[in-house]
């Protein structure tokens, strides 16, 4: 029997769980993102079941396209009928990341054994506790009801800031919610190729996005849909161009795995949307200036994460308590990074 080839990838379900924990900035936010996240995940799984004959890359693109359509519909509905719920869910970029990453999460879950109902209940309880603790520490309230006395020291950072992410990481570890295996299975050289792929895909998708939105202006709520469609289709096209051949170079095989990874177009979509918001705020920026900057930042971030993988995502690391491997430590690292970025000059 021929040996099974290792397929490097990012665990979309684990990233989705981290984003869920990060989005639970209050008890109300926790309830909303739990309901929305569960709905998006179920609908994505249903879509994948219906279109199960699709190949891996086509499945990734269709899933991201579907998640973006659901996210657009959700924002339209909440903006019209429940704007307070939309505000309670936290920063727009975090909400977009959460719901767009329901696509790679669903793809990952299709390939894994089913999660037990007991485990799902424990995760839900942990997320509710995270939301309650962060609201208490950030506002002194619980579901809007005053609990702590006036004057008690609280900090906004516990809501959607770095302190909130660290609290979320500690509580995930307390509940022993660690994920399954590695969050990122790329080795360092492979992770650097992932960074190159993220940079290139963001530049390409962002260039098309900027050109199309300049020619055909779209309302803000529909822009995530277009960005996701472009990133998904471009990743599909590049992956198809990198067809497997006998005796091919390892670099080409790794690039094919990178573009078959459902997290890559989701990340590129978020970077394109970030550039679009920045260019809307600063009209003096050239047409593709924001896109190039966002692509460079994303590429550098992916390269730094690739370098950190051996320290943060190694299940056998004796310096990390077992309950912290790997999800809580990644979430805590994200919180500390937010603290570092907050002291840098704007």
XYZ file of C-alpha atoms in Angstrom:
346
model
C 0.000 0.000 0.000
C 1.356 3.427 -0.935
C 2.011 5.771 2.003
C -0.655 8.407 2.626
C 0.630 11.864 1.788
C 0.565 14.415 4.584
C -1.799 17.246 3.699
C -0.780 20.449 5.498
C -3.715 22.650 6.453
C -5.218 25.011 9.004
C -7.964 23.514 11.186
C -10.953 25.647 10.163
C -13.148 24.327 12.980
C -10.524 25.258 15.589
C -10.171 28.775 14.134
C -13.970 29.103 14.173
C -14.065 28.109 17.860
C -11.358 30.677 18.660
C -13.358 33.340 16.824
C -16.485 32.340 18.733
C -14.628 32.763 22.038
C -13.200 36.109 20.892
C -16.688 37.334 19.900
C -18.198 36.594 23.330
C -17.513 40.075 24.713
C -20.702 40.065 26.771
C -23.432 37.630 27.732
C -25.734 39.134 25.089
C -22.987 38.862 22.442
C -22.343 35.255 23.481
C -26.006 34.333 23.022
C -26.153 36.069 19.636
C -22.940 34.611 18.200
C -23.770 31.147 19.529
C -27.156 31.232 17.800
C -25.775 32.780 14.608
C -22.669 30.595 14.527
C -24.660 27.394 15.041
C -27.121 28.402 12.311
C -24.359 29.264 9.830
C -22.490 26.057 10.578
C -25.582 23.886 10.154
C -26.568 25.566 6.888
C -23.018 25.258 5.558
C -22.932 21.567 6.471
C -26.283 21.069 4.729
C -25.001 22.857 1.633
C -21.862 20.683 1.602
C -23.978 17.543 1.980
C -26.134 18.551 -0.983
C -23.092 19.395 -3.152
C -20.864 16.584 -1.878
C -19.774 15.522 -5.441
C -17.782 18.776 -5.690
C -13.998 18.483 -5.553
C -12.061 19.980 -2.625
C -11.225 23.389 -4.164
C -14.682 23.829 -5.700
C -16.234 22.856 -2.362
C -14.159 25.487 -0.547
C -15.175 28.210 -3.002
C -18.873 27.242 -2.909
C -18.865 27.100 0.898
C -17.236 30.531 1.258
C -19.621 31.986 -1.366
C -22.577 30.539 0.566
C -21.303 31.822 3.943
C -20.819 35.313 2.464
C -24.373 35.252 1.091
C -25.711 34.232 4.518
C -23.640 36.945 6.223
C -24.965 39.579 3.802
C -28.553 38.441 4.447
C -27.976 38.455 8.224
C -26.552 41.995 8.254
C -29.378 43.254 6.039
C -32.003 41.706 8.337
C -30.396 42.897 11.566
C -29.763 46.396 10.200
C -33.429 46.683 9.284
C -35.095 44.985 12.250
C -32.620 44.519 15.136
C -29.843 47.152 14.928
C -29.242 46.814 18.691
C -28.373 43.128 18.223
C -25.935 44.051 15.462
C -24.203 46.561 17.742
C -24.108 44.066 20.642
C -22.236 41.515 18.502
C -19.124 43.675 18.647
C -16.753 45.057 15.992
C -17.802 44.525 12.406
C -14.454 42.954 11.409
C -14.764 40.333 14.143
C -18.348 39.488 13.191
C -17.355 39.187 9.528
C -14.420 36.916 10.411
C -16.607 34.697 12.574
C -19.335 34.106 10.019
C -17.047 33.833 6.983
C -14.949 31.244 8.820
C -18.046 29.105 9.295
C -17.256 27.964 5.729
C -13.815 26.388 6.345
C -15.111 25.168 9.720
C -17.895 23.234 7.995
C -15.432 21.777 5.462
C -13.154 20.626 8.299
C -16.040 19.106 10.262
C -17.131 17.138 7.192
C -13.737 15.417 7.256
C -13.704 14.666 11.002
C -15.628 12.264 13.163
C -18.840 13.767 14.633
C -18.521 15.804 17.831
C -20.475 14.364 20.763
C -23.503 16.256 22.092
C -21.838 16.366 25.526
C -18.828 18.139 24.041
C -21.037 20.606 22.177
C -22.949 21.406 25.382
C -19.683 21.956 27.264
C -18.407 24.325 24.544
C -21.680 26.277 24.614
C -21.552 26.571 28.405
C -17.918 27.724 28.247
C -18.760 30.429 25.697
C -21.675 31.701 27.815
C -19.434 31.839 30.896
C -16.772 33.675 28.868
C -19.340 36.247 27.746
C -20.681 36.729 31.282
C -17.236 37.141 32.893
C -16.033 39.577 30.236
C -19.181 41.694 30.521
C -18.861 41.763 34.305
C -15.227 42.878 34.132
C -15.786 45.409 31.342
C -19.068 47.035 32.408
C -20.008 45.663 35.833
C -23.238 44.269 34.389
C -24.649 40.886 33.423
C -27.074 40.856 30.492
C -27.388 44.605 31.052
C -28.292 44.280 34.745
C -25.967 46.131 37.151
C -24.110 43.636 39.360
C -20.942 45.371 40.538
C -21.278 48.604 42.545
C -20.643 51.963 40.870
C -16.989 52.899 41.075
C -15.763 49.300 40.893
C -12.669 49.235 38.620
C -13.659 47.884 35.205
C -11.953 48.115 31.814
C -13.233 48.166 28.231
C -10.306 45.928 27.304
C -12.155 42.982 28.842
C -14.955 43.399 26.285
C -13.375 43.103 22.825
C -9.799 44.042 23.695
C -6.668 42.102 24.519
C -7.652 41.434 28.133
C -10.892 39.874 26.923
C -9.031 37.435 24.689
C -6.728 36.411 27.533
C -9.730 35.844 29.836
C -11.365 33.774 27.061
C -8.183 31.689 26.732
C -7.976 31.033 30.481
C -11.625 29.990 30.652
C -11.298 27.687 27.632
C -8.374 26.026 29.400
C -10.407 25.797 32.621
C -13.170 23.987 30.728
C -10.476 21.857 29.047
C -11.573 22.871 25.552
C -8.410 22.436 23.547
C -9.434 21.368 20.058
C -8.268 18.178 18.370
C -4.648 17.924 17.328
C -2.819 20.882 15.815
C -4.405 24.186 14.862
C -1.842 24.562 12.065
C -0.149 21.535 10.508
C 2.180 23.532 8.251
C 5.885 23.236 8.933
C 7.790 26.533 8.995
C 8.865 26.501 5.297
C 5.333 25.468 4.297
C 3.911 28.230 6.485
C 6.076 30.766 4.672
C 4.630 29.534 1.361
C 1.172 29.957 2.902
C 2.143 33.575 3.680
C 3.207 34.083 0.050
C -0.078 32.561 -1.132
C -2.084 34.825 1.198
C -0.222 37.905 -0.037
C -0.669 37.013 -3.704
C -4.324 36.037 -3.413
C -5.152 39.226 -1.483
C -3.444 41.430 -4.084
C -5.237 39.694 -6.958
C -8.672 39.619 -5.290
C -8.245 43.184 -4.010
C -7.281 44.502 -7.450
C -10.371 42.972 -9.064
C -12.513 44.126 -6.123
C -11.276 47.731 -6.288
C -11.764 47.859 -10.063
C -15.246 46.331 -10.031
C -16.513 48.473 -7.148
C -15.164 51.574 -8.894
C -16.973 50.655 -12.111
C -20.133 49.322 -10.402
C -20.547 50.916 -6.946
C -22.090 48.514 -4.417
C -23.768 49.267 -1.073
C -21.510 48.522 1.880
C -23.536 45.510 3.029
C -23.028 43.717 -0.309
C -19.250 44.165 -0.456
C -18.387 41.090 1.673
C -20.331 38.970 -0.821
C -18.297 40.254 -3.785
C -14.961 39.995 -1.942
C -15.634 36.393 -0.905
C -16.738 35.435 -4.410
C -13.571 36.880 -5.968
C -11.213 35.307 -3.395
C -12.914 31.916 -3.663
C -12.915 31.877 -7.473
C -9.288 33.023 -7.716
C -8.159 30.366 -5.210
C -10.088 27.798 -7.253
C -8.442 28.971 -10.492
C -4.904 28.945 -9.069
C -5.444 25.525 -7.495
C -6.682 24.161 -10.823
C -3.621 25.581 -12.588
C -1.327 23.766 -10.127
C -2.392 20.321 -11.314
C -0.571 17.338 -9.850
C 2.135 15.831 -12.021
C 4.556 12.966 -11.414
C 7.937 13.922 -9.944
C 6.869 17.509 -9.343
C 8.804 19.892 -7.092
C 7.816 19.870 -3.380
C 7.203 23.636 -3.554
C 4.492 23.163 -6.171
C 2.851 20.384 -4.145
C 2.820 22.616 -1.057
C 1.372 25.546 -3.005
C -1.377 23.274 -4.299
C -2.166 22.294 -0.687
C -2.139 25.980 0.316
C -4.693 26.933 -2.328
C -6.804 23.876 -1.472
C -6.984 25.122 2.144
C -10.363 26.707 2.847
C -8.888 29.214 5.317
C -6.808 30.997 2.656
C -9.664 32.640 0.666
C -11.445 33.508 3.923
C -8.344 35.370 5.150
C -7.904 37.100 1.792
C -11.559 38.189 1.889
C -11.100 39.794 5.301
C -7.943 41.591 4.146
C -9.716 42.927 1.032
C -12.625 44.192 3.153
C -10.199 45.848 5.603
C -8.480 47.621 2.693
C -11.851 48.691 1.310
C -12.841 50.273 4.654
C -9.478 52.024 4.923
C -9.747 53.464 1.428
C -13.286 54.669 2.187
C -11.986 56.511 5.270
C -8.972 58.032 3.474
C -10.042 59.095 -0.022
C -6.505 60.263 -0.833
C -5.270 56.663 -1.029
C -4.622 55.403 -4.595
C -7.003 52.830 -6.036
C -4.841 49.819 -5.121
C -2.825 51.392 -2.274
C -4.942 50.002 0.537
C -5.069 46.557 -1.067
C -1.271 46.339 -1.348
C -0.860 47.439 2.283
C -3.466 44.932 3.544
C -1.856 42.129 1.516
C 1.580 42.940 2.916
C 0.269 43.025 6.508
C -1.550 39.710 6.034
C 1.523 38.106 4.474
C 3.767 39.302 7.314
C 1.248 38.103 9.907
C 1.091 34.652 8.307
C 4.909 34.506 8.196
C 5.127 35.408 11.909
C 2.520 32.773 12.745
C 4.492 30.211 10.728
C 7.574 31.046 12.783
C 5.566 30.725 16.020
C 4.024 27.352 15.145
C 6.760 25.168 16.707
C 6.395 27.039 20.020
C 2.630 27.473 20.207
C 1.135 24.517 18.369
C 3.287 21.539 19.322
C 1.225 19.035 21.293
C 4.315 17.582 22.919
C 5.677 20.913 24.225
C 6.559 20.102 27.863
C 6.504 23.788 28.833
C 2.755 24.154 28.205
C 0.095 22.697 30.507
C -1.942 20.055 28.691
C -5.159 22.076 28.949
C -3.525 24.907 26.964
C -2.599 22.865 23.887
C -3.324 24.276 21.384
C -6.377 26.612 21.231
C -6.121 28.562 24.524
C -2.459 29.401 23.978
C -3.177 30.748 20.466
C -6.030 32.877 21.839
C -3.816 34.185 24.649
C -1.078 34.995 22.119
C -3.632 36.968 20.063
C -4.621 38.912 23.184
C -1.017 39.776 24.020
C -0.475 40.845 20.406
C -3.434 43.229 20.726
C -1.809 44.734 23.832
C 1.437 45.267 21.918
C -0.347 46.858 18.954
C -2.379 49.146 21.224
C 0.748 50.917 22.495
C 2.180 51.530 19.039
C 1.701 55.014 17.546
C -1.347 55.292 15.322
